[in-house]
Amino acid sequence: MKKISIPFSLSSLRLRSLSLPKGRSVEGASAFLASSSWSRKATGSRAFLAALSLVSSLSPLVLFTACGESTTTEKIVEVATGGTEIVSSVKDLPKCTKDNQGEQALVKGETSVRVCVDGKWFATVSKSEKDTVFVAGDTVYLDNGNYSCTTKQLKDKSGLKIICNGDSIGVVLNGAAGKDGANGNDGKQGIQGEKGDDGIGCTIAAQTDSLVTIMCGGKSMTLNLRANGVSVDTASVDTLELDSEKVAISLDSLAGYSQKGPFLKGSTVYLYELSDGRTLKQTNGNFTSEIKNDDGRYKFTSRNLVSQYALLVADGKYHNEVTGRPTNTAIKLQAYTNMLSRKSANVNLLTHLEKDRVFYLVTQEKKTVRAAKKQAQAEILEAFHIDASKFKMESEDLDVFGKTDADAALLAISILLQRDSSETELSVLLTDMADDLAEDGSWDNAAKKVEIADWAATMDSSVSTSSSKLALFRGNVSGWGLGGGNVPDFEKFIRKFWSEELGLGVCGSDSVPVGLVKQVPNEKSKKYYAKNYTDVNSEGGNVRFICDDASLSRWRTAMDIEKDTLGWAKKFKSAKEGAFHNGKVNTGKTYVYEQGYWRYGTNLDSLIGKGCVSWREDTVAQGSNGGWYKCVNHAWRAALDIEKDTATWGHDFKTGDYRNGQINKAKTYVYEQGNWRLGTELDSLIGFGCTETIEDSLLISEKDIGAYAYKCSNKKWAPECGDLWCGAAKDYFVNTGIADNSGSYGYWADFAWSESGTKLDSVVRYPKEKDDSSVQDALKPIIDTCGGICGEMVFDSNSTYAGVYFTLTEDGETPKDISSWEGLCIIYQSVRNAVFQIEWFDDKNTIHVSEASLPASTDKKIVDFVWSNFRSTGEKAASRAAYIDFMIYGNGKITVPFAIYSIGRHGTCQ
């Protein structure tokens, strides 16, 4: 408790018909001031404080600083004469220095005197219901200056006249010199004066030997009479305090940053002067500053203010931390600030949210502004699950680019409240929050808090920290290139907020070890709530969170296997390789036990009833649905036809063996190189698989399977010829299947034209001599050489022809019905157009021909005819056919190469 004396001087008062004890004298106020050890100025702070311990005969005014948090004011307990200036406004107050320490001044329009203490002009404040007096020069003021009393020395210097509001109400006479005598008798009552003007009303109400009480308009003051003068009796007047919540200041400058994100160039900051820190009422003083750059910085130049308190209001657009882009719409943020000991003050979300709460605490609960701000800040941070006990900074000191945890908390709250909201939505939210916090310091909108927590969880809980949207927000803030590029560690406060708000707890704390998987138990969470671990949450999903990194207090979304196999290590500790179970949360998912761990499986593991593990690789199994599946790379898949058709056959087979499928019986499989492969129907029809070991081999089928000969090429049998005759197979006869007395085949022969009947005008010339020993075998050497019938047709004159033919039977004479063949096909080459014709007999055994044209072709060509292609008599010719001719007409002396490779029934030449 420190004690400060403020030197006032109240002149000794001479009361009418009142005598002082012997030895006392009354001097004029000015004479007293000249001789007194007290003056209206002190010689310095130390000298001033030292003087406080003195208790003079004038009972100097003493001020005490109250012990405790609620006030820093000093009590005025006695008043002495000092003289008080009266000024028009605060700006007219003289500078408070050590030279005028203790000086008092009245500011017009204010109801209390100001006192110069510690370099500041403090206002004074009344704290009781007693009358308040103060002194200005030789005048004593009562009732806030409505009444003024002063003294005037009598002409004979025998005492003082007391004058109140211009009227003399009594005198005090000097006592005789010498030793103190007994108290004198009361003097006679003085003559009643004339009635004074209305409003004066000062009278002597009571008196004793040492006290005189003066009444003025219902207000009173009691004066002590002492050896060396007169002073105010403090028991009869109010106790005055220096008001630390109203200190006039001369502001050199005030600067700071307006931040949601930083406000943009062109935004405006207003400074509203407040009357004091007890009412926080605005005066008529307000000032404006414009933000010049996109960093949000403002500055006010020198100002004289009636108190150290001001309201700052920032109005403008800002950088959005969530989008990284400037906003399109302006918002307003506010801040109370005490400029007594600061030259900078930032405006931000915390200053804005605490503003209404501070006003309530100051005006309703009589807190000082400093105490109210400290309490409000702690309450707001607590709403975001942030412990403010270690934060030593006031909210207007915080900076979203700062380096402290308090700065990080500000940035975290700024991001959380911004979310994906528009500027209008944000302003509404801030208004609602500030209003909710105002009276009890509690943000009671639990639904909104959880809504924000849901959003934050979605932004932060991705499996990879690099894909967390918090990294994007950090990049946005850093990318503005402001604040030296520093971005505080805001992530931990966002994580703490959403994890605690949703009911997960702090990851890495004693109760939440790394690896713990939990559902969200907060039923207000529309996105993540689940009433128990296996329940789906409110939006139909099944999100669970896992404590992932204690150093970052980071929860992330648990992967399916993490949440579905929780507790299985203990529950299924004796699980065998290949065991499977469906998930705890995702009951439709299957997990397989392999090499000591649970891993993702597929629904096929459950369908088949066994997990696909390494020792089952390449095995085929049937599922409960009847389907077949193969284990490949730790996962079942639908088996191919060959896999399920050969699943049980094994490998005890020889190359070329074939079998029809056990499921798909129409499919043929060939065994080659130790495995089964898909074959063709011909492997089965022919009775042997076409493999690399018999590549290019020609096989004559003894079965009626369509073609007559087949060639093995590229592991497939392919028909090489028509079904009647195949030169490549070195068929010497045509397999007509028409039986006669000699057999069921025909033979090849040739023919040419002779105009004279003796000399041939055309001839068929072969690369090999014919065998003339037998008509049926004549062309055998040619077939052996050509793999068919080949050669040249040579013509010596016009209108000649030559050709080759085959008979339908061995005797070659009897007509046969070949209508069932439906037509004929031929594989040939010829550099000149040729004719394919049927020689046939009518009922009178007259021979006729029915022909079809064969186009020239230097490559092998297949032509397939139906009977109707053979002129108009094709059908009739087929019913009585005798020979089938391949013929070329000559035209002058020419040579025409040709080759015939195969003949077949309609549709068999391939």
XYZ file of N, CA, C and O in Angstrom, residues 305-468:
656
model
N -6.744 12.791 -26.105
C -7.951 12.039 -25.811
C -8.306 12.173 -24.336
O -7.429 12.237 -23.469
N -9.617 12.178 -24.031
C -10.062 12.391 -22.663
C -9.722 11.193 -21.778
O -9.660 11.316 -20.552
N -9.557 10.007 -22.375
C -9.144 8.836 -21.605
C -8.229 7.977 -22.474
O -8.068 8.231 -23.674
N -7.654 6.992 -21.828
C -6.734 6.116 -22.551
C -7.442 5.050 -23.362
O -6.795 4.275 -24.071
N -8.767 4.999 -23.291
C -9.507 3.938 -23.948
C -10.125 4.412 -25.255
O -10.574 5.558 -25.377
N -10.121 3.486 -26.225
C -10.710 3.790 -27.524
C -11.317 2.516 -28.095
O -10.937 1.395 -27.733
N -12.255 2.708 -28.977
C -12.839 1.604 -29.738
C -12.334 1.717 -31.168
O -12.509 2.749 -31.828
N -11.680 0.649 -31.650
C -11.203 0.600 -33.024
C -12.176 -0.234 -33.852
O -12.618 -1.305 -33.413
N -12.492 0.236 -35.052
C -13.376 -0.506 -35.953
C -12.721 -0.570 -37.322
O -12.435 0.475 -37.923
N -12.461 -1.800 -37.806
C -11.891 -2.001 -39.140
C -13.018 -2.415 -40.081
O -13.807 -3.304 -39.767
N -13.092 -1.770 -41.231
C -14.179 -2.016 -42.185
C -13.569 -2.212 -43.567
O -12.999 -1.279 -44.135
N -13.679 -3.432 -44.113
C -13.124 -3.641 -45.449
C -13.096 -5.092 -45.871
O -13.517 -5.991 -45.152
N -12.568 -5.310 -47.061
C -12.381 -6.658 -47.597
C -11.061 -7.223 -47.062
O -10.207 -6.476 -46.571
N -10.880 -8.519 -47.194
C -9.709 -9.136 -46.568
C -9.250 -10.355 -47.350
O -9.945 -10.861 -48.240
N -8.054 -10.832 -47.030
C -7.534 -12.075 -47.584
C -8.223 -13.248 -46.871
O -8.219 -13.332 -45.646
N -8.763 -14.156 -47.648
C -9.442 -15.335 -47.094
C -8.439 -16.476 -46.966
O -7.860 -16.931 -47.961
N -8.225 -16.955 -45.736
C -7.225 -18.010 -45.514
C -7.624 -19.336 -46.154
O -6.761 -20.130 -46.539
N -8.917 -19.572 -46.264
C -9.389 -20.869 -46.766
C -9.278 -20.950 -48.285
O -8.827 -21.947 -48.842
N -9.690 -19.876 -48.969
C -9.606 -19.877 -50.431
C -8.269 -19.345 -50.931
O -7.862 -19.642 -52.057
N -7.617 -18.536 -50.102
C -6.372 -17.913 -50.518
C -6.586 -16.656 -51.337
O -5.630 -15.974 -51.695
N -7.846 -16.341 -51.634
C -8.151 -15.209 -52.512
C -8.738 -14.037 -51.721
O -9.283 -14.236 -50.629
N -8.683 -12.829 -52.286
C -9.337 -11.681 -51.648
C -10.851 -11.870 -51.675
O -11.399 -12.474 -52.597
N -11.520 -11.329 -50.663
C -12.968 -11.438 -50.617
C -13.595 -10.358 -51.500
O -12.951 -9.383 -51.885
N -14.877 -10.550 -51.786
C -15.610 -9.594 -52.604
C -16.456 -8.633 -51.773
O -16.928 -7.630 -52.287
N -16.655 -8.996 -50.515
C -17.542 -8.217 -49.650
C -16.792 -7.820 -48.382
O -15.969 -8.584 -47.879
N -17.105 -6.635 -47.873
C -16.434 -6.124 -46.670
C -17.082 -6.685 -45.409
O -18.253 -7.067 -45.396
N -16.287 -6.750 -44.337
C -16.790 -7.073 -43.010
C -16.270 -6.006 -42.040
O -15.383 -5.221 -42.381
N -16.822 -6.012 -40.817
C -16.355 -5.086 -39.779
C -15.876 -5.879 -38.582
O -16.546 -6.811 -38.129
N -14.701 -5.495 -38.074
C -14.176 -6.066 -36.838
C -13.894 -4.923 -35.867
O -13.485 -3.832 -36.278
N -14.077 -5.180 -34.541
C -13.932 -4.141 -33.533
C -12.919 -4.552 -32.466
O -12.632 -5.734 -32.291
N -12.431 -3.561 -31.744
C -11.480 -3.839 -30.660
C -11.497 -2.695 -29.655
O -11.427 -1.520 -30.034
N -11.608 -3.049 -28.347
C -11.330 -2.093 -27.279
C -9.826 -2.117 -27.030
O -9.205 -3.208 -26.998
N -9.239 -0.954 -26.810
C -7.811 -0.945 -26.511
C -7.487 0.158 -25.511
O -8.161 1.189 -25.448
N -6.463 -0.098 -24.699
C -5.957 0.840 -23.704
C -4.657 1.410 -24.261
O -3.658 0.707 -24.381
N -4.658 2.686 -24.600
C -3.502 3.308 -25.249
C -2.529 3.929 -24.267
O -1.579 4.596 -24.672
N -2.758 3.695 -22.967
C -1.906 4.316 -21.960
C -0.473 3.815 -22.058
O 0.473 4.555 -21.862
N -0.332 2.538 -22.349
C 1.018 1.959 -22.359
C 1.328 1.258 -23.671
O 2.151 0.358 -23.708
N 0.651 1.614 -24.747
C 0.936 0.969 -26.023
C 0.857 1.995 -27.156
O 0.147 2.987 -27.077
N 1.598 1.686 -28.211
C 1.566 2.496 -29.414
C 1.084 1.696 -30.613
O 1.082 2.192 -31.738
N 0.723 0.443 -30.357
C 0.190 -0.384 -31.445
C -0.943 -1.239 -30.904
O -0.937 -1.640 -29.738
N -1.919 -1.493 -31.755
C -3.049 -2.343 -31.388
C -3.615 -2.964 -32.667
O -3.921 -2.243 -33.620
N -3.710 -4.293 -32.685
C -4.265 -4.990 -33.835
C -5.761 -5.223 -33.640
O -6.241 -5.367 -32.513
N -6.463 -5.269 -34.751
C -7.894 -5.581 -34.745
C -8.064 -6.943 -35.397
O -7.619 -7.150 -36.521
N -8.672 -7.884 -34.685
C -8.778 -9.240 -35.213
C -10.044 -9.910 -34.683
O -10.860 -9.276 -34.008
N -10.186 -11.181 -34.955
C -11.391 -11.894 -34.530
C -11.517 -11.970 -33.012
O -12.621 -11.886 -32.465
N -10.406 -12.142 -32.305
C -10.482 -12.216 -30.852
C -10.910 -10.883 -30.246
O -11.737 -10.837 -29.326
N -10.338 -9.787 -30.738
C -10.743 -8.485 -30.210
C -12.215 -8.236 -30.491
O -12.921 -7.614 -29.700
N -12.676 -8.733 -31.642
C -14.076 -8.529 -32.010
C -15.009 -9.354 -31.131
O -16.014 -8.849 -30.628
N -14.664 -10.630 -30.940
C -15.534 -11.505 -30.157
C -15.581 -11.108 -28.684
O -16.585 -11.318 -28.006
N -14.486 -10.528 -28.177
C -14.459 -10.173 -26.755
C -15.119 -8.834 -26.471
O -15.403 -8.517 -25.313
N -15.391 -8.058 -27.496
C -15.819 -6.665 -27.290
C -17.089 -6.571 -26.452
O -17.142 -5.853 -25.451
N -18.138 -7.292 -26.825
C -19.400 -7.209 -26.067
C -19.252 -7.785 -24.664
O -19.869 -7.306 -23.709
N -18.436 -8.826 -24.554
C -18.202 -9.428 -23.242
C -17.468 -8.448 -22.329
O -17.818 -8.300 -21.144
N -16.472 -7.762 -22.844
C -15.731 -6.770 -22.067
C -16.668 -5.662 -21.608
O -16.630 -5.236 -20.442
N -17.528 -5.192 -22.488
C -18.459 -4.127 -22.135
C -19.353 -4.559 -20.975
O -19.579 -3.782 -20.027
N -19.824 -5.789 -21.030
C -20.685 -6.279 -19.954
C -19.922 -6.365 -18.634
O -20.414 -5.938 -17.585
N -18.722 -6.933 -18.669
C -17.949 -7.093 -17.444
C -17.592 -5.746 -16.825
O -17.555 -5.598 -15.599
N -17.321 -4.741 -17.653
C -16.942 -3.421 -17.148
C -18.149 -2.681 -16.597
O -18.115 -2.145 -15.495
N -19.221 -2.658 -17.361
C -20.363 -1.826 -16.970
C -21.297 -2.500 -15.973
O -21.956 -1.819 -15.182
N -21.359 -3.835 -15.998
C -22.284 -4.532 -15.117
C -21.601 -5.161 -13.901
O -22.145 -5.191 -12.813
N -20.425 -5.697 -14.100
C -19.726 -6.352 -12.990
C -18.589 -5.510 -12.441
O -17.834 -5.955 -11.579
N -18.454 -4.275 -12.975
C -17.509 -3.279 -12.466
C -16.056 -3.756 -12.517
O -15.244 -3.418 -11.657
N -15.731 -4.557 -13.542
C -14.346 -4.970 -13.751
C -13.590 -3.830 -14.412
O -14.167 -2.984 -15.110
N -12.278 -3.804 -14.202
C -11.465 -2.900 -14.994
C -11.388 -3.448 -16.408
O -11.613 -4.634 -16.659
N -11.065 -2.597 -17.356
C -10.982 -3.045 -18.750
C -9.931 -4.139 -18.898
O -10.144 -5.147 -19.581
N -8.820 -3.939 -18.217
C -7.753 -4.924 -18.334
C -8.204 -6.288 -17.821
O -7.994 -7.321 -18.456
N -8.833 -6.301 -16.661
C -9.307 -7.564 -16.097
C -10.404 -8.169 -16.961
O -10.464 -9.380 -17.160
N -11.274 -7.316 -17.501
C -12.361 -7.811 -18.342
C -11.823 -8.430 -19.622
O -12.295 -9.488 -20.070
N -10.832 -7.794 -20.217
C -10.257 -8.328 -21.455
C -9.561 -9.661 -21.201
O -9.659 -10.598 -21.994
N -8.856 -9.753 -20.098
C -8.173 -10.998 -19.778
C -9.174 -12.135 -19.592
O -8.985 -13.254 -20.089
N -10.256 -11.825 -18.883
C -11.276 -12.847 -18.643
C -11.984 -13.228 -19.942
O -12.181 -14.419 -20.231
N -12.340 -12.240 -20.742
C -13.054 -12.512 -21.989
C -12.194 -13.322 -22.948
O -12.682 -14.250 -23.605
N -10.921 -12.968 -23.037
C -10.032 -13.707 -23.919
C -9.953 -15.176 -23.507
O -10.036 -16.082 -24.355
N -9.811 -15.415 -22.225
C -9.731 -16.789 -21.739
C -11.016 -17.555 -22.031
O -10.992 -18.733 -22.400
N -12.159 -16.895 -21.875
C -13.450 -17.558 -22.112
C -13.630 -17.916 -23.582
O -14.118 -18.992 -23.925
N -13.218 -17.011 -24.466
C -13.348 -17.279 -25.903
C -12.432 -18.422 -26.314
O -12.839 -19.343 -27.041
N -11.194 -18.391 -25.867
C -10.262 -19.465 -26.214
C -10.732 -20.799 -25.652
O -10.593 -21.848 -26.290
N -11.306 -20.769 -24.459
C -11.830 -22.003 -23.867
C -12.933 -22.594 -24.733
O -13.073 -23.810 -24.831
N -13.729 -21.741 -25.391
C -14.785 -22.221 -26.274
C -14.212 -23.019 -27.437
O -14.894 -23.861 -28.017
N -12.937 -22.773 -27.765
C -12.259 -23.507 -28.831
C -11.287 -24.539 -28.265
O -10.386 -24.997 -28.960
N -11.479 -24.882 -26.993
C -10.658 -25.886 -26.311
C -9.182 -25.488 -26.283
O -8.294 -26.327 -26.410
N -8.934 -24.195 -26.091
C -7.569 -23.676 -26.013
C -7.334 -23.129 -24.613
O -8.121 -22.309 -24.120
N -6.260 -23.577 -23.972
C -5.910 -23.121 -22.633
C -5.126 -21.818 -22.743
O -4.003 -21.798 -23.259
N -5.713 -20.726 -22.260
C -5.085 -19.411 -22.382
C -4.195 -19.069 -21.201
O -3.637 -17.969 -21.151
N -4.031 -19.979 -20.251
C -3.305 -19.643 -19.021
C -1.847 -19.299 -19.282
O -1.234 -18.567 -18.502
N -1.285 -19.812 -20.370
C 0.120 -19.544 -20.670
C 0.291 -18.378 -21.634
O 1.402 -18.016 -21.981
N -0.823 -17.810 -22.081
C -0.748 -16.688 -23.010
C -0.623 -15.394 -22.210
O -1.469 -15.094 -21.370
N 0.424 -14.642 -22.443
C 0.668 -13.409 -21.706
C 0.279 -12.174 -22.514
O 0.362 -11.056 -22.013
N -0.141 -12.352 -23.737
C -0.420 -11.233 -24.622
C -1.913 -10.920 -24.623
O -2.744 -11.805 -24.488
N -2.235 -9.630 -24.761
C -3.624 -9.256 -24.923
C -4.035 -9.492 -26.370
O -3.184 -9.596 -27.269
N -5.321 -9.559 -26.602
C -5.807 -9.947 -27.929
C -5.358 -8.987 -29.018
O -5.110 -9.394 -30.151
N -5.235 -7.678 -28.681
C -4.820 -6.741 -29.723
C -3.313 -6.798 -29.998
O -2.818 -6.083 -30.870
N -2.592 -7.649 -29.260
C -1.180 -7.871 -29.558
C -0.989 -9.031 -30.534
O 0.124 -9.233 -31.038
N -2.034 -9.811 -30.782
C -1.898 -11.035 -31.582
C -1.839 -10.714 -33.070
O -2.420 -9.748 -33.546
N -1.142 -11.594 -33.795
C -0.876 -11.372 -35.215
C -0.912 -12.733 -35.913
O -0.257 -13.679 -35.474
N -1.670 -12.847 -36.994
C -1.757 -14.138 -37.691
C -0.418 -14.544 -38.315
O -0.267 -15.689 -38.748
N 0.540 -13.610 -38.378
C 1.878 -13.941 -38.856
C 2.884 -14.033 -37.704
O 4.090 -14.119 -37.936
N 2.382 -14.009 -36.477
C 3.268 -14.033 -35.321
C 3.910 -15.387 -35.095
O 3.668 -16.357 -35.816
N 4.708 -15.477 -34.043
C 5.483 -16.687 -33.792
C 5.102 -17.391 -32.493
O 5.692 -18.417 -32.157
N 4.139 -16.857 -31.776
C 3.776 -17.454 -30.496
C 2.585 -18.389 -30.667
O 1.877 -18.363 -31.676
N 2.342 -19.179 -29.619
C 1.160 -20.042 -29.630
C -0.124 -19.229 -29.646
O -1.136 -19.651 -30.218
N -0.088 -18.069 -28.990
C -1.283 -17.216 -28.991
C -1.596 -16.742 -30.410
O -2.761 -16.690 -30.817
N -0.558 -16.405 -31.173
C -0.757 -16.014 -32.569
C -1.325 -17.188 -33.372
O -2.209 -17.019 -34.210
N -0.797 -18.379 -33.109
C -1.289 -19.568 -33.806
C -2.750 -19.831 -33.477
O -3.538 -20.221 -34.347
N -3.116 -19.605 -32.213
C -4.514 -19.796 -31.813
C -5.423 -18.828 -32.561
O -6.525 -19.199 -32.998
N -4.985 -17.585 -32.719
C -5.773 -16.609 -33.469
C -5.997 -17.074 -34.904
O -7.125 -17.034 -35.416
N -4.932 -17.524 -35.572
C -5.063 -17.973 -36.964
C -5.971 -19.195 -37.055
O -6.787 -19.312 -37.984
N -5.845 -20.101 -36.087
C -6.699 -21.298 -36.089
C -8.170 -20.911 -35.985
O -9.016 -21.419 -36.734
N -8.482 -20.008 -35.063
C -9.878 -19.582 -34.888
C -10.378 -18.862 -36.129
O -11.523 -19.037 -36.562
N -9.501 -18.075 -36.735
C -9.878 -17.356 -37.946
C -10.253 -18.320 -39.066
O -11.222 -18.107 -39.792
N -9.499 -19.400 -39.203
C -9.792 -20.406 -40.239
C -11.056 -21.176 -39.891
O -11.908 -21.436 -40.750
N -11.186 -21.556 -38.634
C -12.352 -22.339 -38.219
C -13.648 -21.575 -38.446
O -14.650 -22.141 -38.914
N -13.664 -20.299 -38.108
C -14.891 -19.526 -38.270
C -15.144 -19.168 -39.731
O -16.292 -18.982 -40.139
N -14.092 -19.078 -40.514
C -14.270 -18.765 -41.938
C -14.894 -19.940 -42.680
O -15.871 -19.808 -43.394
N -14.273 -21.105 -42.529
C -14.716 -22.313 -43.235
C -14.978 -22.001 -44.716
O -14.182 -21.330 -45.358
N -16.081 -22.528 -45.236
C -16.468 -22.265 -46.620
C -17.544 -21.187 -46.685
O -18.267 -21.078 -47.672
N -17.631 -20.393 -45.637
C -18.697 -19.398 -45.535
C -18.406 -18.183 -46.406
O -17.255 -17.824 -46.675
N -19.485 -17.514 -46.798
C -19.342 -16.216 -47.445
C -19.062 -15.169 -46.372
O -19.169 -15.434 -45.168
N -18.722 -13.971 -46.819
C -18.459 -12.903 -45.871
C -19.713 -12.561 -45.061
O -19.628 -12.273 -43.868
N -20.862 -12.601 -45.728
C -22.115 -12.300 -45.019
C -22.392 -13.354 -43.953
O -22.761 -13.038 -42.815
N -22.203 -14.618 -44.309
C -22.421 -15.700 -43.345
C -21.454 -15.587 -42.175
O -21.830 -15.831 -41.016
N -20.213 -15.209 -42.457
C -19.239 -15.028 -41.383
C -19.666 -13.893 -40.457
O -19.601 -14.031 -39.226
N -20.102 -12.781 -41.010
C -20.523 -11.645 -40.186
C -21.685 -12.020 -39.272
O -21.723 -11.641 -38.103
N -22.629 -12.786 -39.810
C -23.768 -13.230 -38.997
C -23.289 -14.120 -37.862
O -23.720 -13.991 -36.705
N -22.384 -15.029 -38.170
C -21.850 -15.928 -37.142
C -21.136 -15.137 -36.046
O -21.324 -15.401 -34.844
N -20.318 -14.178 -36.423
C -19.589 -13.385 -35.433
C -20.542 -12.596 -34.549
O -20.323 -12.478 -33.334
N -21.585 -12.059 -35.144
C -22.575 -11.316 -34.357
C -23.261 -12.239 -33.352
O -23.433 -11.889 -32.177
N -23.660 -13.409 -33.823
C -24.341 -14.358 -32.938
C -23.422 -14.804 -31.807
O -23.844 -14.916 -30.649
N -22.159 -15.073 -32.128
C -21.211 -15.509 -31.101
C -20.990 -14.423 -30.055
O -21.011 -14.694 -28.847
N -20.733 -13.204 -30.532
C -20.467 -12.107 -29.601
C -21.662 -11.874 -28.682
O -21.512 -11.644 -27.474
N -22.857 -11.956 -29.233
C -24.060 -11.779 -28.426
C -24.211 -12.908 -27.409
O -24.599 -12.678 -26.255
N -23.884 -14.141 -27.827
C -23.982 -15.301 -26.938
C -22.970 -15.214 -25.798
O -23.255 -15.577 -24.651
N -21.792 -14.715 -26.094
C -20.724 -14.645 -25.103
C -20.910 -13.502 -24.108
O -20.357 -13.543 -22.995
N -21.667 -12.489 -24.477
C -21.652 -11.217 -23.756
C -21.923 -11.354 -22.264
O -21.147 -10.855 -21.435
N -22.969 -12.017 -21.851
C -23.370 -11.982 -20.449
C -22.704 -13.040 -19.582
O -22.430 -12.789 -18.414
N -22.468 -14.224 -20.124
C -21.910 -15.275 -19.266
C -20.571 -15.820 -19.756
O -19.998 -16.720 -19.146
N -20.063 -15.300 -20.867
C -18.758 -15.733 -21.366
C -18.763 -17.131 -21.945
O -17.702 -17.715 -22.163
N -19.943 -17.669 -22.203
C -20.042 -19.041 -22.710
C -20.684 -19.037 -24.088
O -21.719 -18.392 -24.305
N -20.034 -19.757 -25.031
C -20.613 -19.932 -26.365
C -21.481 -21.182 -26.300
O -20.988 -22.303 -26.288
N -22.785 -20.982 -26.263
C -23.707 -22.074 -25.972
C -24.297 -22.740 -27.206
O -25.112 -23.654 -27.075
N -23.901 -22.289 -28.379
C -24.447 -22.881 -29.612
C -23.682 -24.158 -29.945
O -22.796 -24.191 -30.794
N -24.033 -25.236 -29.251
C -23.313 -26.506 -29.417
C -23.431 -27.038 -30.832
O -22.476 -27.624 -31.368
N -24.582 -26.848 -31.453
C -24.780 -27.362 -32.813
C -23.827 -26.680 -33.785
O -23.255 -27.339 -34.665
N -23.634 -25.378 -33.641
C -22.726 -24.660 -34.527
C -21.287 -25.080 -34.294
O -20.508 -25.243 -35.237
N -20.908 -25.264 -33.049
C -19.545 -25.711 -32.753
C -19.260 -27.069 -33.394
O -18.196 -27.288 -33.973
N -20.218 -27.972 -33.306
C -20.018 -29.301 -33.894
C -20.023 -29.222 -35.421
O -19.282 -29.945 -36.084
N -20.836 -28.339 -35.949
C -20.832 -28.149 -37.405
C -19.453 -27.705 -37.879
O -18.935 -28.186 -38.894
N -18.853 -26.785 -37.142
C -17.498 -26.322 -37.476
C -16.502 -27.459 -37.285
O -15.578 -27.648 -38.087
N -16.674 -28.232 -36.221
C -15.764 -29.360 -35.972
C -15.877 -30.396 -37.076
O -14.866 -30.979 -37.497
N -17.081 -30.666 -37.563
C -17.261 -31.589 -38.686
C -16.471 -31.123 -39.899
O -15.793 -31.903 -40.575
N -16.583 -29.825 -40.169
C -15.853 -29.265 -41.315
C -14.344 -29.410 -41.123
O -13.625 -29.831 -42.041
N -13.872 -29.075 -39.936
C -12.433 -29.151 -39.666
C -11.934 -30.594 -39.769
O -10.846 -30.848 -40.300
N -12.720 -31.544 -39.276
C -12.330 -32.953 -39.366
C -12.207 -33.387 -40.814
O -11.270 -34.091 -41.197
N -13.136 -32.944 -41.628
C -13.089 -33.284 -43.053
C -11.859 -32.681 -43.707
O -11.218 -33.320 -44.547
N -11.515 -31.465 -43.329
C -10.354 -30.804 -43.911
C -9.039 -31.448 -43.486
O -8.072 -31.486 -44.247
N -9.011 -32.013 -42.275
C -7.731 -32.393 -41.670
C -7.462 -33.888 -41.636
O -6.320 -34.292 -41.460
N -8.477 -34.718 -41.802
C -8.319 -36.123 -41.440
C -7.977 -37.059 -42.582
O -8.193 -38.256 -42.483
N -7.475 -36.533 -43.690
C -7.081 -37.405 -44.787
C -5.944 -38.308 -44.332
O -5.218 -38.014 -43.380
N -5.774 -39.424 -45.023
C -4.780 -40.415 -44.610
C -3.380 -39.824 -44.624
O -2.562 -40.080 -43.744
N -3.075 -38.991 -45.602
C -1.750 -38.387 -45.710
C -1.786 -36.950 -45.224
O -2.700 -36.190 -45.552
N -0.776 -36.555 -44.422
C -0.727 -35.166 -43.955
C -0.547 -34.205 -45.123
O -1.018 -33.076 -45.082
N 0.149 -34.652 -46.172
C 0.375 -33.771 -47.321
C -0.918 -33.482 -48.067
O -1.035 -32.465 -48.743
N -1.896 -34.372 -47.960
C -3.171 -34.149 -48.643
C -4.194 -33.482 -47.728
O -5.320 -33.229 -48.133
N -3.807 -33.184 -46.484
C -4.698 -32.459 -45.576
C -4.912 -31.051 -46.109
O -3.973 -30.399 -46.584
